């Protein structure tokens, strides 16, 4: 049998990099350099024009047992190729003129098997990612060895001392960093006390240490119905990693990242107190409690800063809270930004600055210019300040990985450099928003948005199951969920009604899930809050109606056309049947609630459900700061006219948005209108 020979720039083929156990054409250690005349006569090129021969792979005639044995050792199954003679003939097809593989792609690379494997590989990838995320979330259980191992893994030093505690059997683990110390006292392998200290930090940092220590103790101390065998270390691991990261990025005494974060808290707290005092003077807040006024500032102003809150050590900026119109705020889910520091080249993004005066003592400008007033969305011009930069002594042995070595920045001396540290805001929880909205946020911070993580909005908000086929067009996907809605009927009796919710996204929209965004000044955080609240409101409404236990399917083209042709008589009979039942209320065992999501030019929801003898069709727009407005509807007269719903109350069009804002649930919203307007 003639031997195919590797020539010139053509690839060696499937045998490259492998060592077959038998002598084969692929086991040659060197390529044979042929003259142009010999090249034309070479069997590897005798089939340049795709004429199959028995002596080339295009003919798939394995006369040599050694060749067949060598091919049997190749991992062709992973490529969707069959190692048999017939399967390989259809699978290899046309790999290049140098190998003389005939048949073109007629069999396809793997034929139809390769197409089928695409979905299979995608399902395997999803399943593998779920397993990896599950394993990453498990940090172990609380124990002496477990805490020490965790501390060393984040770069902190550990030292054991005995007899330092209150009892003779106690042991104390001392965890130390550059400007951080944690003393953990154990008795019989159970944590008794935790003492947190910042030895080289100013009062702006140390005054928060006691509360942070209590959070760490709660993470480690055994609670009710807990034992040393069941107490997990996950929450403590997150808090310790956060503090260790700030400690490692600090360069004492020039740069203290704990002090930098505390300075942002002082400035944001000053702004928050000023906004609360201003809201108290407004007539709309007359009769409101102090808690309600503070919540209004959280939801509509610059947020509420909190240090060491919600079980997390560090600074967070709260910007949204669920059911804020009906609850007192305790135990309610809160959306916030965790403000930290991260490593980044100073040539790529502005470095951190340490200051507690990011905003002036007066908070607002006394004499704002016309441009300042025009640029301010609220009409209030805040007097933001720009603190001086921090300069560190340059390290001659340290190389710059940014590729800009030797370039001096403005204000930088020859033997000094800016810190390779930047501020970063981490979303808790992560927020899924359209690509256009993400661009606005990144533009406001001056950061570069990587488009690698883009995906369809529905795939991020409602991830497909591992068994679901991949669908590039999200407009063909339907999210479905059956939901029990608790209501009170007119007799005051409590009952539950079943809704069959369906979500559709008519136009595909690319989106990404925000997990963190860099920033260089607190004003950038304040500027992005209205957009964040807008899509937090959207995610809340979708979560309440569809949640995590949803199902999904894909609309086919047959759903858009009738299955059978209807005659004129059929249409007339259907029209007369509808007319004869127009006064009867539509009855459903499971009431259908169809929701359509639109993201351009702004997020909006179209809600359709049966309302007495008619179908309600309401388009709800989600505006800045999460306010809801009614774009269109067909259940109430337009304008200022009202419809009497009871003997004492009336309902206006503007009230529909306020009702949905209050209940924050599409199902409750539909049932409320059915009770008021269904008769």
XYZ file of C-alpha atoms in Angstrom:
679
model
C 0.000 0.000 0.000
C 1.286 3.463 -0.837
C 2.122 5.690 2.116
C 0.698 9.240 2.520
C 3.553 11.661 3.104
C 3.472 15.024 4.943
C 4.622 17.748 2.575
C 5.275 21.456 3.001
C 2.834 23.428 5.122
C 0.094 20.823 5.119
C -0.759 19.471 8.584
C 0.592 16.155 9.716
C -2.988 15.012 10.289
C -4.749 13.193 13.090
C -1.611 11.382 14.153
C 0.330 14.518 15.186
C 1.687 14.376 18.702
C 0.767 10.666 19.207
C 2.966 7.585 19.437
C 1.103 4.561 18.125
C 2.111 1.207 19.591
C 2.769 -0.236 16.126
C 4.804 0.864 13.143
C 2.613 3.152 11.068
C 3.022 5.934 8.522
C 2.409 8.379 11.371
C 5.385 7.188 13.412
C 8.030 8.586 11.054
C 10.401 10.823 12.967
C 11.236 13.128 10.058
C 9.414 14.524 7.058
C 10.739 13.630 3.603
C 11.741 16.639 1.513
C 10.770 15.970 -2.085
C 11.786 17.720 -5.258
C 9.060 19.396 -7.328
C 9.107 16.427 -9.734
C 8.831 13.912 -6.933
C 6.143 16.038 -5.267
C 3.885 15.680 -8.310
C 4.317 11.887 -8.214
C 3.785 11.605 -4.482
C 0.743 9.511 -3.523
C -0.206 12.190 -1.030
C -0.748 14.631 -3.906
C -1.969 12.326 -6.631
C -5.481 13.166 -5.601
C -5.310 16.967 -5.510
C -8.490 17.305 -7.509
C -10.610 15.146 -5.160
C -10.543 12.022 -7.391
C -10.702 9.156 -4.896
C -8.133 6.387 -5.099
C -7.601 3.246 -3.077
C -4.137 4.398 -2.050
C -5.327 7.583 -0.299
C -7.570 8.339 2.647
C -10.211 9.579 0.218
C -10.774 5.986 -0.902
C -10.859 4.682 2.676
C -9.344 1.317 1.712
C -7.356 0.079 4.686
C -5.268 -2.688 3.116
C -2.603 -2.305 5.800
C -3.460 -3.799 9.214
C -0.905 -1.534 10.875
C -2.681 1.575 9.592
C -6.023 0.397 10.908
C -4.443 -0.472 14.247
C -2.875 2.984 14.524
C -6.142 4.740 13.772
C -7.860 2.632 16.413
C -5.651 4.254 19.065
C -6.762 7.785 18.185
C -9.498 9.479 20.293
C -11.867 9.814 17.351
C -14.953 9.246 19.469
C -14.528 12.616 21.183
C -14.577 14.289 17.776
C -17.776 12.602 16.672
C -15.813 10.392 14.211
C -16.155 6.648 13.749
C -12.845 4.768 13.663
C -14.280 2.080 11.415
C -13.572 2.151 7.705
C -17.018 3.282 6.700
C -17.397 5.798 9.514
C -14.030 7.396 8.948
C -14.725 7.705 5.256
C -17.799 9.792 5.947
C -16.215 11.640 8.830
C -12.868 12.836 7.499
C -14.074 14.218 4.201
C -11.905 17.029 2.844
C -9.169 18.021 5.297
C -6.841 19.556 2.714
C -5.215 18.988 -0.615
C -1.946 17.926 1.014
C -3.569 14.758 2.370
C -5.631 14.177 -0.734
C -8.815 13.466 1.202
C -11.681 13.026 -1.240
C -15.399 13.356 -0.920
C -15.485 16.990 0.258
C -17.529 17.507 3.405
C -20.248 15.268 2.032
C -20.192 13.087 5.126
C -19.561 16.165 7.259
C -16.895 16.286 9.968
C -18.558 13.587 11.938
C -21.574 13.812 9.642
C -24.869 14.198 11.382
C -23.243 12.782 14.520
C -21.202 15.978 14.857
C -24.336 18.118 14.711
C -25.995 16.034 17.379
C -22.938 16.279 19.605
C -23.099 20.085 19.739
C -26.152 20.049 21.970
C -24.754 17.128 23.935
C -21.471 18.967 24.580
C -23.337 22.099 25.636
C -25.419 20.124 28.117
C -22.285 18.496 29.510
C -20.625 21.892 29.860
C -23.596 23.304 31.794
C -23.637 20.300 34.096
C -19.897 20.542 34.695
C -20.134 24.255 35.512
C -22.907 23.542 38.014
C -20.714 20.930 39.703
C -17.735 23.304 39.821
C -19.819 26.107 41.328
C -21.209 23.714 43.930
C -17.740 22.543 44.933
C -16.388 26.097 45.099
C -19.138 27.101 47.517
C -18.169 24.413 50.040
C -15.423 25.648 52.402
C -15.634 22.995 55.117
C -16.655 23.031 58.772
C -15.582 25.069 61.778
C -12.593 23.509 63.542
C -9.154 24.511 64.769
C -7.389 23.017 61.768
C -10.040 24.257 59.349
C -9.758 27.906 60.430
C -5.951 27.806 60.418
C -5.881 26.225 56.972
C -8.336 28.839 55.704
C -6.287 31.742 57.112
C -3.074 30.474 55.527
C -4.821 29.984 52.187
C -5.604 33.732 52.005
C -2.015 34.720 52.848
C -2.268 35.437 56.587
C 0.140 34.244 59.283
C -1.059 31.981 62.111
C 0.296 31.356 65.613
C -1.111 29.162 68.393
C -0.982 30.134 72.079
C -2.214 28.080 75.032
C -3.521 29.343 78.364
C -4.343 32.854 77.076
C -8.101 32.426 77.506
C -10.337 32.247 80.538
C -9.978 28.486 81.010
C -6.914 26.308 81.308
C -8.042 24.116 78.392
C -8.444 27.012 76.000
C -6.298 27.643 72.944
C -5.975 30.883 71.023
C -5.291 31.162 67.304
C -3.629 34.467 66.420
C -4.130 35.450 62.773
C -1.995 38.390 61.639
C -1.421 40.395 58.504
C 0.210 43.707 57.596
C -2.276 45.825 59.546
C -4.774 43.224 60.733
C -4.993 40.906 63.754
C -7.663 38.375 64.747
C -7.560 36.425 68.027
C -9.854 33.371 68.086
C -10.241 31.523 71.383
C -11.183 27.823 71.305
C -12.460 25.559 74.063
C -12.912 21.886 73.175
C -12.677 22.736 69.473
C -15.534 25.266 69.780
C -15.046 29.014 69.268
C -15.674 31.117 72.388
C -14.482 34.642 71.525
C -13.197 36.590 68.530
C -11.209 39.826 68.886
C -10.506 41.913 65.791
C -7.933 44.690 65.733
C -6.268 47.115 63.319
C -2.999 48.045 65.102
C -1.719 50.640 62.604
C -5.033 52.169 61.504
C -6.568 55.519 62.540
C -9.727 55.998 64.572
C -11.896 56.066 61.427
C -11.088 52.348 61.047
C -10.754 51.120 64.641
C -14.190 52.405 65.678
C -15.765 49.771 63.417
C -13.623 46.881 64.715
C -15.886 45.818 67.590
C -18.949 45.357 65.411
C -16.935 43.511 62.781
C -15.594 41.181 65.492
C -19.154 40.319 66.547
C -19.987 39.347 62.969
C -16.954 37.046 62.840
C -17.982 35.494 66.160
C -21.491 34.855 64.843
C -19.936 33.145 61.821
C -17.952 30.740 64.031
C -19.891 30.302 67.268
C -22.281 27.388 67.601
C -25.888 28.429 67.365
C -29.076 26.737 68.390
C -29.339 23.146 67.133
C -25.750 23.303 65.796
C -22.778 21.095 66.643
C -19.091 21.099 65.748
C -19.955 18.479 63.123
C -22.527 20.652 61.358
C -21.239 24.233 61.781
C -19.976 25.405 58.396
C -17.204 27.907 57.819
C -18.525 29.425 54.584
C -19.656 32.832 55.920
C -16.450 33.313 57.908
C -14.425 32.404 54.815
C -16.065 35.171 52.785
C -15.484 37.817 55.453
C -11.895 36.723 56.104
C -11.080 36.751 52.396
C -12.469 40.285 52.101
C -10.352 41.597 54.986
C -7.238 39.707 53.856
C -7.498 41.187 50.370
C -7.535 44.743 51.736
C -4.627 43.887 54.020
C -2.459 42.455 51.233
C -3.087 45.459 48.977
C -2.070 47.914 51.708
C 1.413 49.432 51.660
C 1.986 50.745 55.162
C 2.182 53.528 56.079
C 1.505 55.275 52.745
C -1.554 53.233 51.728
C -4.047 51.694 54.131
C -6.911 50.166 52.133
C -9.026 49.781 55.285
C -8.712 53.537 55.802
C -9.553 54.216 52.145
C -12.824 52.263 52.443
C -13.658 53.910 55.777
C -13.151 57.336 54.175
C -15.739 56.567 51.495
C -18.156 55.503 54.240
C -17.712 58.808 56.100
C -18.421 60.815 52.940
C -21.459 58.771 51.886
C -22.831 58.834 55.436
C -22.545 62.622 55.460
C -24.480 62.782 52.180
C -27.124 60.349 53.452
C -27.744 62.343 56.646
C -28.112 65.548 54.617
C -30.643 63.910 52.271
C -32.682 62.524 55.189
C -32.806 65.974 56.797
C -33.927 67.505 53.500
C -36.646 64.873 53.004
C -37.967 65.532 56.502
C -38.736 69.118 55.493
C -40.732 68.104 52.395
C -44.513 68.272 52.575
C -44.889 64.829 50.993
C -43.128 63.302 54.010
C -45.417 64.950 56.519
C -46.665 62.372 59.006
C -44.057 59.785 57.997
C -41.938 58.039 60.593
C -38.171 58.455 60.668
C -37.765 54.895 59.417
C -39.962 55.607 56.398
C -38.001 58.757 55.579
C -34.694 56.884 55.807
C -36.092 54.201 53.512
C -37.200 56.867 51.023
C -33.626 58.167 50.899
C -32.401 54.615 50.319
C -34.803 54.083 47.403
C -34.801 57.451 45.643
C -31.664 59.348 46.657
C -28.017 58.356 47.064
C -28.649 55.097 48.904
C -27.794 54.242 52.493
C -24.190 53.357 53.428
C -23.719 50.654 56.035
C -20.523 49.418 57.650
C -20.448 45.801 58.857
C -24.111 45.056 58.127
C -26.159 42.090 56.870
C -23.600 39.608 58.187
C -20.783 40.986 55.994
C -17.631 42.685 57.229
C -16.915 45.839 55.259
C -18.729 48.693 53.568
C -21.876 48.356 51.493
C -24.138 50.913 49.830
C -27.794 49.826 50.008
C -29.887 50.994 47.067
C -33.043 48.812 47.012
C -35.288 46.873 49.375
C -38.156 44.495 48.649
C -41.723 45.219 49.759
C -40.610 48.618 51.010
C -44.152 50.000 50.749
C -45.653 47.466 53.171
C -42.887 46.177 55.456
C -40.755 47.742 58.147
C -37.547 46.671 56.479
C -36.425 44.098 59.038
C -35.622 40.757 57.446
C -36.447 42.004 53.945
C -34.139 41.302 51.047
C -31.825 44.236 50.375
C -29.797 44.984 47.241
C -26.447 46.650 47.833
C -22.982 47.362 46.460
C -20.036 45.957 48.424
C -17.264 48.551 48.209
C -13.773 47.076 48.296
C -10.326 47.401 46.723
C -8.814 45.288 43.978
C -5.476 45.012 42.235
C -5.186 46.902 38.952
C -2.446 48.722 37.077
C -2.453 52.467 37.670
C -1.745 52.909 33.941
C -5.075 51.253 33.108
C -7.452 52.693 35.726
C -7.182 55.503 38.330
C -5.725 54.396 41.646
C -7.366 54.496 45.058
C -7.200 57.643 47.156
C -7.469 57.880 50.928
C -9.764 60.642 52.175
C -12.861 61.218 54.293
C -13.736 64.437 52.446
C -14.947 63.200 49.065
C -17.784 65.702 49.496
C -17.600 69.183 51.027
C -18.983 69.916 54.531
C -21.855 71.891 52.962
C -22.703 68.897 50.680
C -24.151 71.158 47.927
C -22.583 73.946 45.908
C -23.535 77.413 47.077
C -23.223 79.003 43.607
C -23.706 76.302 40.959
C -23.231 77.195 37.316
C -25.931 76.754 34.688
C -24.082 73.740 33.308
C -24.034 72.132 36.756
C -27.794 72.542 37.082
C -28.432 71.093 33.611
C -26.244 68.059 34.294
C -27.952 67.349 37.604
C -30.907 64.975 37.209
C -32.497 65.983 40.527
C -31.780 69.709 40.310
C -29.490 69.511 43.349
C -25.811 70.117 42.598
C -23.631 68.165 45.013
C -20.255 69.635 45.881
C -17.980 66.671 45.224
C -14.276 67.035 45.986
C -11.182 65.470 44.403
C -8.707 64.325 47.083
C -4.982 64.270 46.260
C -3.395 61.172 44.791
C -1.217 58.769 46.742
C 2.376 58.203 45.655
C 4.409 55.179 46.685
C 8.180 54.716 46.429
C 8.998 52.948 43.179
C 10.428 49.445 43.356
C 13.216 49.124 40.751
C 13.059 45.312 40.846
C 9.336 45.161 40.168
C 8.298 44.871 36.514
C 5.198 46.506 35.087
C 2.884 43.937 33.486
C 0.822 46.582 31.684
C 3.390 47.045 28.925
C 3.736 50.784 29.727
C 7.004 50.646 31.597
C 8.908 53.924 31.560
C 5.851 56.116 30.979
C 5.329 58.692 33.714
C 1.839 59.835 34.645
C 0.790 63.368 35.481
C 1.913 64.323 38.987
C 4.287 61.373 39.266
C 7.918 61.891 40.293
C 10.741 59.803 38.782
C 11.238 57.620 41.880
C 7.565 57.334 42.751
C 4.532 55.545 41.393
C 0.785 55.417 41.880
C -0.600 52.372 43.701
C -1.677 49.486 41.514
C -4.944 49.337 43.453
C -8.405 50.542 42.492
C -11.841 50.723 44.085
C -14.386 48.111 43.032
C -18.122 47.774 43.715
C -19.430 44.210 43.891
C -23.120 43.588 43.336
C -24.946 41.762 46.107
C -26.817 40.016 44.610
C -25.575 40.100 40.976
C -27.882 41.967 38.616
C -28.786 41.022 35.025
C -29.227 44.040 32.755
C -29.276 44.642 28.968
C -26.025 45.437 27.223
C -27.086 49.037 26.504
C -27.696 49.696 30.216
C -24.376 48.094 31.122
C -22.642 50.420 28.680
C -24.145 53.434 30.480
C -22.842 52.194 33.822
C -19.355 51.440 32.550
C -19.175 54.741 30.686
C -20.028 56.615 33.892
C -17.082 54.967 35.658
C -14.682 55.216 32.724
C -14.121 51.451 32.735
C -13.870 49.126 29.750
C -16.702 46.642 29.281
C -15.610 43.211 28.114
C -18.271 41.771 25.762
C -17.130 38.175 26.355
C -19.845 37.481 28.921
C -22.744 38.590 26.694
C -25.694 36.230 26.314
C -29.412 36.380 25.653
C -31.335 38.110 28.440
C -33.601 35.127 29.070
C -30.636 32.731 29.277
C -29.093 34.831 32.073
C -32.274 35.654 33.965
C -33.655 32.114 33.566
C -30.748 29.734 32.884
C -31.766 26.747 30.757
C -31.629 23.317 32.327
C -28.899 20.873 31.422
C -31.394 18.793 29.425
C -32.741 21.748 27.443
C -31.406 22.135 23.883
C -29.373 25.253 23.203
C -31.343 27.944 21.383
C -29.494 30.961 19.940
C -32.668 32.985 19.505
C -34.252 33.775 22.866
C -37.390 35.074 21.137
C -38.476 31.452 20.577
C -38.227 30.530 24.265
C -41.137 30.555 26.698
C -40.765 30.533 30.482
C -43.685 28.883 32.260
C -44.652 28.433 35.885
C -47.786 27.523 37.796
C -48.235 29.764 40.829
C -50.631 29.696 43.781
C -51.772 33.215 44.693
C -53.266 33.830 48.139
C -56.216 36.242 48.062
C -59.228 37.233 50.129
C -62.572 37.029 48.392
C -65.412 39.508 48.863
C -66.668 37.551 51.865
C -63.315 38.040 53.580
C -62.389 34.380 53.275
C -58.839 33.352 52.458
C -58.385 31.235 49.349
C -55.708 30.286 46.843
C -55.995 30.566 43.090
C -53.772 28.911 40.524
C -52.145 31.021 37.813
C -50.501 29.612 34.699
C -47.801 32.230 34.080
C -46.020 32.491 30.735
C -43.123 34.840 29.965
C -42.075 35.698 26.414
C -39.383 38.045 25.111
C -40.543 39.021 21.594
C -37.250 40.607 20.611
C -33.921 39.060 21.477
C -31.809 41.296 23.696
C -28.172 40.747 24.610
C -27.422 41.197 28.283
C -24.857 40.439 30.938
C -24.902 39.797 34.663
C -23.139 42.513 36.639
C -21.003 41.073 39.413
C -18.602 43.970 39.916
C -17.624 47.288 38.383
C -14.568 49.464 39.133
C -14.957 53.075 40.215
C -12.613 55.903 41.100
C -14.978 58.304 42.914
C -18.136 57.854 45.058
C -20.102 60.168 42.766
C -19.930 57.474 40.076
C -21.815 55.122 42.400
C -24.518 57.709 43.050
C -24.939 58.319 39.312
C -25.547 54.638 38.492
C -28.128 53.985 41.234
C -31.224 55.089 39.201
C -30.387 52.535 36.484
C -29.701 49.792 39.022
C -33.053 50.382 40.729
C -34.796 50.247 37.366
C -33.612 46.721 36.620
C -33.799 45.570 40.226
C -37.515 46.356 40.080
C -37.745 44.314 36.872
C -35.902 41.343 38.371
C -38.134 41.454 41.460
C -41.344 41.316 39.418
C -40.037 38.458 37.279
C -38.736 36.546 40.294
C -42.075 36.743 42.101
C -44.022 35.354 39.147
C -41.548 32.816 37.777
C -38.922 32.223 40.465
C -36.510 29.329 40.292
C -38.872 26.374 39.745
C -39.839 27.291 36.212
C -40.046 25.301 33.014
C -39.280 26.466 29.508
C -40.006 25.400 25.978
C -39.396 26.680 22.461
C -42.062 27.989 20.135
C -42.124 26.349 16.728
C -43.166 27.878 13.448
C -46.342 25.797 13.487
C -47.613 27.776 16.485
C -47.909 30.888 14.360
C -50.209 29.363 11.712
C -53.559 27.555 12.067
C -53.362 23.789 11.884
C -56.537 23.505 9.823
C -58.044 25.806 7.242
C -61.283 27.434 8.401
C -64.212 28.194 6.124
C -66.398 31.299 6.156
C -69.104 29.321 7.964
C -66.614 28.290 10.667
C -65.621 31.913 11.214
C -69.277 32.977 11.421
C -70.133 30.243 13.938
C -67.155 31.227 16.091
C -68.201 34.883 15.972
C -71.788 34.076 17.001
C -70.582 31.803 19.809
C -68.399 34.602 21.170
C -71.275 37.084 20.971
C -73.668 34.766 22.818
C -71.226 34.430 25.725
C -70.004 38.001 25.943
C -71.854 38.592 29.212
C -70.429 35.490 30.863
C -67.228 35.622 32.880
C -64.348 33.598 31.480
C -63.725 30.590 33.735
C -60.371 28.835 34.019
C -59.181 26.086 36.321
C -55.753 27.708 35.951
C -55.998 31.367 35.083
C -53.548 32.240 32.283
C -51.315 35.263 32.878
C -49.185 36.128 29.843
C -46.242 38.477 30.343
C -44.102 39.938 27.553
C -40.796 41.611 28.362
C -39.438 44.537 26.333
C -36.084 46.174 27.082
C -35.956 48.957 24.474
C -36.079 51.910 24.755
C -36.595 51.094 28.440
C -37.746 48.030 30.361
C -41.487 47.384 30.228
C -43.879 44.497 30.880
C -47.051 43.732 28.951
C -49.480 41.850 31.210
C -52.497 40.021 29.725
C -55.062 38.113 31.792
C -58.850 37.454 31.776
C -60.930 40.151 33.486
C -64.601 39.190 33.596
C -65.994 38.869 30.061
C -62.960 40.613 28.526
C -59.181 40.353 28.374
C -57.068 42.893 30.279
C -54.048 44.195 28.363
C -51.768 46.479 30.408
C -48.336 47.779 29.397
C -46.281 48.807 32.446
C -43.155 50.927 32.008
C -40.295 50.727 34.526
C -38.747 54.156 34.853
C -35.682 55.562 36.574
C -35.353 54.637 40.270
C -37.809 51.781 39.730
C -40.980 53.870 39.432
C -43.835 52.170 37.547
C -46.028 53.963 35.008
C -48.903 52.768 32.840
C -48.003 53.198 29.168
C -51.268 51.758 27.846
C -54.252 49.796 29.164
C -57.769 48.796 28.123
C -59.615 48.440 31.433
C -60.104 52.074 32.546
C -61.063 55.294 30.741
C -58.047 57.359 29.714
C -57.294 60.751 31.236
C -58.417 61.976 34.619
C -61.735 60.106 34.500
C -62.256 57.543 37.233
C -64.266 54.370 37.373
C -66.293 53.677 40.481
C -65.253 50.300 41.844
C -66.992 50.448 45.235
C -69.411 52.830 46.889
C -66.596 54.741 48.547
C -63.520 54.339 46.351
C -62.543 55.051 42.773
C -59.689 53.861 40.603
C -57.682 56.018 38.196
C -55.195 55.012 35.527
C -52.271 56.390 37.537
C -53.313 54.210 40.467
C -52.538 51.019 38.545
C -48.800 51.668 38.685
C -48.956 52.469 42.407
C -50.856 49.242 43.082
C -48.174 47.169 41.356
C -45.444 49.118 43.186
C -47.092 48.280 46.501
C -47.665 44.552 45.996
C -44.590 43.920 43.773
C -46.331 40.812 42.449
C -47.969 40.410 39.040
C -50.266 37.658 40.338
C -51.584 39.771 43.227
C -51.936 42.716 40.844
C -54.114 40.652 38.489
C -56.279 39.285 41.317
C -56.773 42.772 42.777
C -58.071 44.080 39.458
C -60.247 41.006 38.944
C -61.954 41.627 42.275
C -62.384 45.357 41.693
C -63.231 45.395 37.995
C -64.165 41.829 37.155
C -67.906 42.217 37.632
